[in-house]
């Protein structure tokens, strides 16, 4: 994001500035629990399963925001024991597990005045049946 490499970790989040070859600590990034995150348009997204919110971190403003408009989708994830966010084209895909099923939702994102980020669920459906676990999610450009 913005010529920097972000390494979020529960004990400290680090930023490597590639142009200046130096390391920094980003205290705001570690202020929220961030796992299985992805980047879409220079914003870091993460599904906070504890608070059941989709969070967005803007490195330019060094602030976290809650993505609005996806509350109905997130209500479906309450029973999920894991979730992953993945860049899907210019959108965000949210993979999550329900008992015996893996679900995927595509969310388009819109930045509004004042820095708000709104999501719109383009589709959400069950993609696998069975007792599976996703070990890693990757964004692929074909």
GROMACS .gro file of N, CA and C in nm:
model
  426
    1UNK      N    1   0.085  -0.116   0.000
    1UNK     CA    2   0.000   0.000   0.000
    1UNK      C    3   0.090   0.123   0.000
    2UNK      N    4   0.074   0.206  -0.099
    2UNK     CA    5   0.148   0.332  -0.108
    2UNK      C    6   0.299   0.313  -0.093
    3UNK      N    7   0.357   0.219  -0.167
    3UNK     CA    8   0.501   0.191  -0.165
    3UNK      C    9   0.554   0.149  -0.028
    4UNK      N   10   0.465   0.093   0.053
    4UNK     CA   11   0.505   0.045   0.185
    4UNK      C   12   0.458  -0.099   0.200
    5UNK      N   13   0.531  -0.174   0.281
    5UNK     CA   14   0.494  -0.312   0.311
    5UNK      C   15   0.448  -0.315   0.457
    6UNK      N   16   0.324  -0.360   0.478
    6UNK     CA   17   0.265  -0.365   0.612
    6UNK      C   18   0.269  -0.508   0.663
    7UNK      N   19   0.314  -0.524   0.786
    7UNK     CA   20   0.321  -0.655   0.848
    7UNK      C   21   0.244  -0.648   0.980
    8UNK      N   22   0.111  -0.676   0.974
    8UNK     CA   23   0.035  -0.674   1.099
    8UNK      C   24   0.064  -0.797   1.182
    9UNK      N   25   0.078  -0.777   1.311
    9UNK     CA   26   0.106  -0.886   1.403
    9UNK      C   27   0.046  -0.849   1.538
   10UNK      N   28   0.005  -0.946   1.615
   10UNK     CA   29  -0.062  -0.915   1.741
   10UNK      C   30   0.030  -0.848   1.843
   11UNK      N   31   0.160  -0.860   1.828
   11UNK     CA   32   0.253  -0.797   1.921
   11UNK      C   33   0.309  -0.665   1.869
   12UNK      N   34   0.271  -0.626   1.750
   12UNK     CA   35   0.318  -0.502   1.691
   12UNK      C   36   0.306  -0.508   1.541
   13UNK      N   37   0.266  -0.399   1.481
   13UNK     CA   38   0.253  -0.396   1.335
   13UNK      C   39   0.363  -0.308   1.278
   14UNK      N   40   0.430  -0.362   1.180
   14UNK     CA   41   0.547  -0.297   1.126
   14UNK      C   42   0.523  -0.253   0.983
   15UNK      N   43   0.589  -0.144   0.946
   15UNK     CA   44   0.577  -0.089   0.812
   15UNK      C   45   0.718  -0.070   0.757
   16UNK      N   46   0.742  -0.125   0.639
   16UNK     CA   47   0.871  -0.107   0.573
   16UNK      C   48   0.853  -0.009   0.459
   17UNK      N   49   0.922   0.103   0.466
   17UNK     CA   50   0.916   0.204   0.360
   17UNK      C   51   1.021   0.168   0.256
   18UNK      N   52   0.973   0.124   0.139
   18UNK     CA   53   1.064   0.071   0.037
   18UNK      C   54   1.154   0.179  -0.022
   19UNK      N   55   1.105   0.301  -0.036
   19UNK     CA   56   1.186   0.408  -0.097
   19UNK      C   57   1.298   0.454  -0.005
   20UNK      N   58   1.273   0.452   0.126
   20UNK     CA   59   1.372   0.499   0.222
   20UNK      C   60   1.445   0.385   0.293
   21UNK      N   61   1.405   0.261   0.264
   21UNK     CA   62   1.465   0.143   0.326
   21UNK      C   63   1.469   0.153   0.478
   22UNK      N   64   1.353   0.185   0.537
   22UNK     CA   65   1.349   0.193   0.683
   22UNK      C   66   1.220   0.133   0.737
   23UNK      N   67   1.228   0.090   0.863
   23UNK     CA   68   1.116   0.028   0.933
   23UNK      C   69   1.051   0.127   1.028
   24UNK      N   70   0.917   0.115   1.043
   24UNK     CA   71   0.842   0.194   1.140
   24UNK      C   72   0.742   0.102   1.209
   25UNK      N   73   0.687   0.150   1.319
   25UNK     CA   74   0.577   0.079   1.385
   25UNK      C   75   0.450   0.159   1.361
   26UNK      N   76   0.343   0.090   1.323
   26UNK     CA   77   0.214   0.155   1.301
   26UNK      C   78   0.124   0.116   1.419
   27UNK      N   79   0.111   0.205   1.515
   27UNK     CA   80   0.035   0.175   1.636
   27UNK      C   81  -0.115   0.166   1.610
   28UNK      N   82  -0.167   0.244   1.516
   28UNK     CA   83  -0.310   0.239   1.487
   28UNK      C   84  -0.348   0.107   1.422
   29UNK      N   85  -0.261   0.052   1.339
   29UNK     CA   86  -0.290  -0.074   1.273
   29UNK      C   87  -0.308  -0.187   1.374
   30UNK      N   88  -0.232  -0.186   1.483
   30UNK     CA   89  -0.245  -0.293   1.583
   30UNK      C   90  -0.356  -0.265   1.684
   31UNK      N   91  -0.423  -0.151   1.672
   31UNK     CA   92  -0.529  -0.119   1.768
   31UNK      C   93  -0.652  -0.207   1.750
   32UNK      N   94  -0.666  -0.270   1.636
   32UNK     CA   95  -0.776  -0.363   1.610
   32UNK      C   96  -0.717  -0.498   1.574
   33UNK      N   97  -0.785  -0.603   1.616
   33UNK     CA   98  -0.740  -0.739   1.582
   33UNK      C   99  -0.756  -0.757   1.431
   34UNK      N  100  -0.651  -0.795   1.366
   34UNK     CA  101  -0.651  -0.803   1.220
   34UNK      C  102  -0.594  -0.937   1.177
   35UNK      N  103  -0.681  -1.024   1.123
   35UNK     CA  104  -0.635  -1.154   1.074
   35UNK      C  105  -0.698  -1.179   0.937
   36UNK      N  106  -0.627  -1.256   0.857
   36UNK     CA  107  -0.677  -1.297   0.725
   36UNK      C  108  -0.724  -1.177   0.643
   37UNK      N  109  -0.641  -1.077   0.639
   37UNK     CA  110  -0.675  -0.952   0.575
   37UNK      C  111  -0.635  -0.951   0.427
   38UNK      N  112  -0.686  -0.852   0.354
   38UNK     CA  113  -0.646  -0.833   0.215
   38UNK      C  114  -0.651  -0.684   0.183
   39UNK      N  115  -0.592  -0.648   0.070
   39UNK     CA  116  -0.586  -0.508   0.028
   39UNK      C  117  -0.665  -0.492  -0.101
   40UNK      N  118  -0.754  -0.392  -0.102
   40UNK     CA  119  -0.828  -0.353  -0.222
   40UNK      C  120  -0.814  -0.201  -0.234
   41UNK      N  121  -0.761  -0.154  -0.345
   41UNK     CA  122  -0.744  -0.010  -0.370
   41UNK      C  123  -0.674   0.061  -0.254
   42UNK      N  124  -0.562   0.008  -0.211
   42UNK     CA  125  -0.478   0.066  -0.105
   42UNK      C  126  -0.547   0.078   0.031
   43UNK      N  127  -0.649  -0.001   0.055
   43UNK     CA  128  -0.715  -0.008   0.186
   43UNK      C  129  -0.709  -0.153   0.232
   44UNK      N  130  -0.672  -0.173   0.358
   44UNK     CA  131  -0.663  -0.307   0.417
   44UNK      C  132  -0.799  -0.343   0.478
   45UNK      N  133  -0.851  -0.461   0.442
   45UNK     CA  134  -0.981  -0.507   0.493
   45UNK      C  135  -0.962  -0.633   0.576
   46UNK      N  136  -1.041  -0.642   0.683
   46UNK     CA  137  -1.037  -0.759   0.769
   46UNK      C  138  -1.175  -0.780   0.832
   47UNK      N  139  -1.217  -0.907   0.840
   47UNK     CA  140  -1.342  -0.939   0.908
   47UNK      C  141  -1.311  -0.963   1.055
   48UNK      N  142  -1.361  -0.877   1.140
   48UNK     CA  143  -1.343  -0.890   1.284
   48UNK      C  144  -1.455  -0.979   1.336
   49UNK      N  145  -1.424  -1.106   1.359
   49UNK     CA  146  -1.527  -1.202   1.401
   49UNK      C  147  -1.572  -1.180   1.545
   50UNK      N  148  -1.488  -1.119   1.628
   50UNK     CA  149  -1.527  -1.092   1.766
   50UNK      C  150  -1.637  -0.986   1.770
   51UNK      N  151  -1.619  -0.877   1.697
   51UNK     CA  152  -1.718  -0.769   1.692
   51UNK      C  153  -1.816  -0.788   1.576
   52UNK      N  154  -1.790  -0.888   1.492
   52UNK     CA  155  -1.869  -0.917   1.372
   52UNK      C  156  -1.889  -0.794   1.284
   53UNK      N  157  -1.776  -0.732   1.250
   53UNK     CA  158  -1.776  -0.617   1.161
   53UNK      C  159  -1.672  -0.640   1.052
   54UNK      N  160  -1.693  -0.574   0.940
   54UNK     CA  161  -1.593  -0.570   0.834
   54UNK      C  162  -1.521  -0.438   0.852
   55UNK      N  163  -1.391  -0.445   0.877
   55UNK     CA  164  -1.313  -0.324   0.906
   55UNK      C  165  -1.224  -0.288   0.788
   56UNK      N  166  -1.201  -0.157   0.774
   56UNK     CA  167  -1.115  -0.105   0.669
   56UNK      C  168  -1.010  -0.014   0.733
   57UNK      N  169  -0.884  -0.036   0.698
   57UNK     CA  170  -0.775   0.047   0.749
   57UNK      C  171  -0.717   0.128   0.634
   58UNK      N  172  -0.724   0.259   0.646
   58UNK     CA  173  -0.668   0.349   0.545
   58UNK      C  174  -0.532   0.396   0.594
   59UNK      N  175  -0.423   0.355   0.527
   59UNK     CA  176  -0.290   0.391   0.574
   59UNK      C  177  -0.259   0.540   0.558
   60UNK      N  178  -0.326   0.608   0.466
   60UNK     CA  179  -0.303   0.752   0.450
   60UNK      C  180  -0.360   0.830   0.568
   61UNK      N  181  -0.478   0.790   0.614
   61UNK     CA  182  -0.541   0.857   0.728
   61UNK      C  183  -0.502   0.792   0.860
   62UNK      N  184  -0.437   0.676   0.853
   62UNK     CA  185  -0.400   0.597   0.972
   62UNK      C  186  -0.521   0.581   1.064
   63UNK      N  187  -0.630   0.531   1.004
   63UNK     CA  188  -0.752   0.512   1.082
   63UNK      C  189  -0.828   0.389   1.036
   64UNK      N  190  -0.899   0.329   1.131
   64UNK     CA  191  -0.988   0.216   1.105
   64UNK      C  192  -1.129   0.268   1.090
   65UNK      N  193  -1.204   0.209   0.999
   65UNK     CA  194  -1.346   0.238   0.983
   65UNK      C  195  -1.420   0.106   0.970
   66UNK      N  196  -1.547   0.110   1.006
   66UNK     CA  197  -1.634  -0.005   0.984
   66UNK      C  198  -1.699   0.013   0.848
   67UNK      N  199  -1.697  -0.092   0.766
   67UNK     CA  200  -1.763  -0.087   0.635
   67UNK      C  201  -1.913  -0.097   0.660
   68UNK      N  202  -1.986   0.001   0.609
   68UNK     CA  203  -2.132   0.007   0.627
   68UNK      C  204  -2.202  -0.071   0.516
   69UNK      N  205  -2.326  -0.111   0.540
   69UNK     CA  206  -2.409  -0.171   0.436
   69UNK      C  207  -2.400  -0.322   0.424
   70UNK      N  208  -2.319  -0.387   0.509
   70UNK     CA  209  -2.303  -0.533   0.498
   70UNK      C  210  -2.351  -0.606   0.623
   71UNK      N  211  -2.432  -0.541   0.703
   71UNK     CA  212  -2.476  -0.598   0.830
   71UNK      C  213  -2.556  -0.727   0.811
   72UNK      N  214  -2.642  -0.730   0.710
   72UNK     CA  215  -2.723  -0.850   0.685
   72UNK      C  216  -2.634  -0.970   0.650
   73UNK      N  217  -2.532  -0.946   0.568
   73UNK     CA  218  -2.437  -1.052   0.535
   73UNK      C  219  -2.363  -1.099   0.659
   74UNK      N  220  -2.315  -1.005   0.739
   74UNK     CA  221  -2.237  -1.042   0.857
   74UNK      C  222  -2.319  -1.120   0.959
   75UNK      N  223  -2.449  -1.100   0.961
   75UNK     CA  224  -2.535  -1.179   1.050
   75UNK      C  225  -2.526  -1.327   1.015
   76UNK      N  226  -2.499  -1.359   0.889
   76UNK     CA  227  -2.485  -1.499   0.846
   76UNK      C  228  -2.355  -1.562   0.895
   77UNK      N  229  -2.258  -1.480   0.933
   77UNK     CA  230  -2.126  -1.531   0.971
   77UNK      C  231  -2.113  -1.558   1.121
   78UNK      N  232  -2.216  -1.531   1.197
   78UNK     CA  233  -2.207  -1.543   1.343
   78UNK      C  234  -2.163  -1.682   1.388
   79UNK      N  235  -2.211  -1.786   1.324
   79UNK     CA  236  -2.175  -1.924   1.363
   79UNK      C  237  -2.044  -1.970   1.299
   80UNK      N  238  -1.978  -1.884   1.225
   80UNK     CA  239  -1.856  -1.922   1.154
   80UNK      C  240  -1.738  -1.928   1.250
   81UNK      N  241  -1.656  -2.034   1.237
   81UNK     CA  242  -1.537  -2.041   1.322
   81UNK      C  243  -1.413  -1.986   1.252
   82UNK      N  244  -1.427  -1.948   1.125
   82UNK     CA  245  -1.318  -1.879   1.056
   82UNK      C  246  -1.375  -1.800   0.939
   83UNK      N  247  -1.299  -1.702   0.893
   83UNK     CA  248  -1.336  -1.625   0.774
   83UNK      C  249  -1.208  -1.569   0.712
   84UNK      N  250  -1.215  -1.544   0.582
   84UNK     CA  251  -1.102  -1.488   0.508
   84UNK      C  252  -1.154  -1.380   0.415
   85UNK      N  253  -1.079  -1.272   0.404
   85UNK     CA  254  -1.107  -1.171   0.302
   85UNK      C  255  -1.004  -1.186   0.192
   86UNK      N  256  -1.050  -1.171   0.068
   86UNK     CA  257  -0.963  -1.188  -0.049
   86UNK      C  258  -1.002  -1.084  -0.153
   87UNK      N  259  -0.903  -1.027  -0.218
   87UNK     CA  260  -0.931  -0.937  -0.330
   87UNK      C  261  -0.987  -1.021  -0.444
   88UNK      N  262  -1.097  -0.975  -0.503
   88UNK     CA  263  -1.166  -1.048  -0.609
   88UNK      C  264  -1.195  -0.948  -0.720
   89UNK      N  265  -1.101  -0.937  -0.816
   89UNK     CA  266  -1.111  -0.829  -0.914
   89UNK      C  267  -1.089  -0.699  -0.838
   90UNK      N  268  -1.178  -0.604  -0.856
   90UNK     CA  269  -1.171  -0.480  -0.778
   90UNK      C  270  -1.259  -0.486  -0.655
   91UNK      N  271  -1.317  -0.602  -0.628
   91UNK     CA  272  -1.407  -0.618  -0.515
   91UNK      C  273  -1.343  -0.700  -0.404
   92UNK      N  274  -1.421  -0.727  -0.302
   92UNK     CA  275  -1.375  -0.805  -0.188
   92UNK      C  276  -1.458  -0.932  -0.181
   93UNK      N  277  -1.393  -1.045  -0.163
   93UNK     CA  278  -1.465  -1.171  -0.139
   93UNK      C  279  -1.447  -1.206   0.008
   94UNK      N  280  -1.556  -1.247   0.070
   94UNK     CA  281  -1.553  -1.293   0.208
   94UNK      C  282  -1.589  -1.440   0.209
   95UNK      N  283  -1.493  -1.524   0.248
   95UNK     CA  284  -1.516  -1.668   0.262
   95UNK      C  285  -1.540  -1.696   0.410
   96UNK      N  286  -1.642  -1.777   0.440
   96UNK     CA  287  -1.668  -1.811   0.578
   96UNK      C  288  -1.733  -1.949   0.585
   97UNK      N  289  -1.720  -2.010   0.702
   97UNK     CA  290  -1.770  -2.146   0.721
   97UNK      C  291  -1.894  -2.144   0.809
   98UNK      N  292  -1.992  -2.218   0.765
   98UNK     CA  293  -2.109  -2.249   0.847
   98UNK      C  294  -2.104  -2.399   0.867
   99UNK      N  295  -2.172  -2.454   0.966
   99UNK     CA  296  -2.161  -2.599   0.991
   99UNK      C  297  -2.182  -2.683   0.864
  100UNK      N  298  -2.075  -2.752   0.822
  100UNK     CA  299  -2.081  -2.839   0.705
  100UNK      C  300  -2.081  -2.769   0.571
  101UNK      N  301  -2.058  -2.638   0.570
  101UNK     CA  302  -2.064  -2.562   0.444
  101UNK      C  303  -1.958  -2.452   0.442
  102UNK      N  304  -1.911  -2.421   0.321
  102UNK     CA  305  -1.827  -2.303   0.301
  102UNK      C  306  -1.905  -2.208   0.210
  103UNK      N  307  -1.911  -2.083   0.253
  103UNK     CA  308  -1.985  -1.980   0.181
  103UNK      C  309  -1.889  -1.874   0.128
  104UNK      N  310  -1.931  -1.806   0.022
  104UNK     CA  311  -1.853  -1.697  -0.035
  104UNK      C  312  -1.949  -1.583  -0.069
  105UNK      N  313  -1.907  -1.462  -0.039
  105UNK     CA  314  -1.984  -1.343  -0.076
  105UNK      C  315  -1.891  -1.247  -0.148
  106UNK      N  316  -1.940  -1.187  -0.256
  106UNK     CA  317  -1.866  -1.082  -0.326
  106UNK      C  318  -1.924  -0.948  -0.284
  107UNK      N  319  -1.836  -0.858  -0.241
  107UNK     CA  320  -1.877  -0.727  -0.191
  107UNK      C  321  -1.810  -0.619  -0.275
  108UNK      N  322  -1.891  -0.533  -0.339
  108UNK     CA  323  -1.834  -0.417  -0.407
  108UNK      C  324  -1.819  -0.306  -0.303
  109UNK      N  325  -1.719  -0.222  -0.320
  109UNK     CA  326  -1.685  -0.121  -0.220
  109UNK      C  327  -1.693   0.018  -0.280
  110UNK      N  328  -1.743   0.112  -0.201
  110UNK     CA  329  -1.756   0.250  -0.247
  110UNK      C  330  -1.709   0.343  -0.137
  111UNK      N  331  -1.617   0.433  -0.174
  111UNK     CA  332  -1.573   0.537  -0.080
  111UNK      C  333  -1.665   0.657  -0.097
  112UNK      N  334  -1.709   0.710   0.015
  112UNK     CA  335  -1.798   0.826   0.012
  112UNK      C  336  -1.730   0.944   0.079
  113UNK      N  337  -1.792   1.061   0.062
  113UNK     CA  338  -1.738   1.181   0.126
  113UNK      C  339  -1.728   1.160   0.276
  114UNK      N  340  -1.626   1.218   0.335
  114UNK     CA  341  -1.605   1.201   0.478
  114UNK      C  342  -1.528   1.075   0.512
  115UNK      N  343  -1.487   1.000   0.409
  115UNK     CA  344  -1.406   0.881   0.432
  115UNK      C  345  -1.484   0.754   0.458
  116UNK      N  346  -1.618   0.762   0.460
  116UNK     CA  347  -1.698   0.641   0.481
  116UNK      C  348  -1.674   0.541   0.369
  117UNK      N  349  -1.679   0.414   0.403
  117UNK     CA  350  -1.671   0.307   0.303
  117UNK      C  351  -1.798   0.224   0.316
  118UNK      N  352  -1.867   0.207   0.205
  118UNK     CA  353  -1.990   0.129   0.201
  118UNK      C  354  -1.968   0.007   0.114
  119UNK      N  355  -2.024  -0.103   0.158
  119UNK     CA  356  -2.018  -0.227   0.082
  119UNK      C  357  -2.155  -0.265   0.031
  120UNK      N  358  -2.156  -0.329  -0.084
  120UNK     CA  359  -2.281  -0.381  -0.140
  120UNK      C  360  -2.257  -0.528  -0.173
  121UNK      N  361  -2.340  -0.616  -0.120
  121UNK     CA  362  -2.324  -0.759  -0.146
  121UNK      C  363  -2.377  -0.787  -0.286
  122UNK      N  364  -2.286  -0.824  -0.376
  122UNK     CA  365  -2.324  -0.855  -0.515
  122UNK      C  366  -2.386  -0.994  -0.523
  123UNK      N  367  -2.331  -1.086  -0.449
  123UNK     CA  368  -2.387  -1.221  -0.439
  123UNK      C  369  -2.329  -1.290  -0.316
  124UNK      N  370  -2.402  -1.387  -0.267
  124UNK     CA  371  -2.357  -1.468  -0.154
  124UNK      C  372  -2.419  -1.605  -0.171
  125UNK      N  373  -2.336  -1.710  -0.165
  125UNK     CA  374  -2.389  -1.844  -0.184
  125UNK      C  375  -2.295  -1.947  -0.122
  126UNK      N  376  -2.350  -2.063  -0.100
  126UNK     CA  377  -2.272  -2.177  -0.054
  126UNK      C  378  -2.188  -2.226  -0.173
  127UNK      N  379  -2.057  -2.248  -0.150
  127UNK     CA  380  -1.970  -2.292  -0.259
  127UNK      C  381  -1.918  -2.434  -0.240
  128UNK      N  382  -1.920  -2.485  -0.118
  128UNK     CA  383  -1.877  -2.623  -0.090
  128UNK      C  384  -1.961  -2.680   0.024
  129UNK      N  385  -1.983  -2.811   0.015
  129UNK     CA  386  -2.050  -2.881   0.124
  129UNK      C  387  -1.954  -2.986   0.177
  130UNK      N  388  -1.943  -2.997   0.306
  130UNK     CA  389  -1.853  -3.093   0.368
  130UNK      C  390  -1.778  -3.028   0.481
  131UNK      N  391  -1.696  -3.104   0.547
  131UNK     CA  392  -1.621  -3.055   0.662
  131UNK      C  393  -1.482  -3.012   0.616
  132UNK      N  394  -1.473  -2.897   0.551
  132UNK     CA  395  -1.347  -2.845   0.498
  132UNK      C  396  -1.298  -2.730   0.584
  133UNK      N  397  -1.170  -2.701   0.570
  133UNK     CA  398  -1.113  -2.583   0.631
  133UNK      C  399  -1.023  -2.517   0.527
  134UNK      N  400  -1.037  -2.388   0.511
  134UNK     CA  401  -0.950  -2.312   0.422
  134UNK      C  402  -0.823  -2.281   0.499
  135UNK      N  403  -0.708  -2.320   0.444
  135UNK     CA  404  -0.581  -2.295   0.511
  135UNK      C  405  -0.522  -2.161   0.473
  136UNK      N  406  -0.543  -2.120   0.349
  136UNK     CA  407  -0.490  -1.993   0.302
  136UNK      C  408  -0.573  -1.948   0.184
  137UNK      N  409  -0.596  -1.821   0.174
  137UNK     CA  410  -0.668  -1.766   0.059
  137UNK      C  411  -0.574  -1.674  -0.017
  138UNK      N  412  -0.576  -1.684  -0.148
  138UNK     CA  413  -0.487  -1.605  -0.232
  138UNK      C  414  -0.567  -1.539  -0.342
  139UNK      N  415  -0.527  -1.420  -0.377
  139UNK     CA  416  -0.585  -1.350  -0.489
  139UNK      C  417  -0.500  -1.381  -0.612
  140UNK      N  418  -0.564  -1.419  -0.721
  140UNK     CA  419  -0.491  -1.458  -0.842
  140UNK      C  420  -0.538  -1.372  -0.958
  141UNK      N  421  -0.444  -1.323  -1.037
  141UNK     CA  422  -0.479  -1.247  -1.156
  141UNK      C  423  -0.455  -1.335  -1.278
  142UNK      N  424  -0.557  -1.354  -1.360
  142UNK     CA  425  -0.546  -1.441  -1.477
  142UNK      C  426  -0.549  -1.357  -1.603
   0.00000   0.00000   0.00000
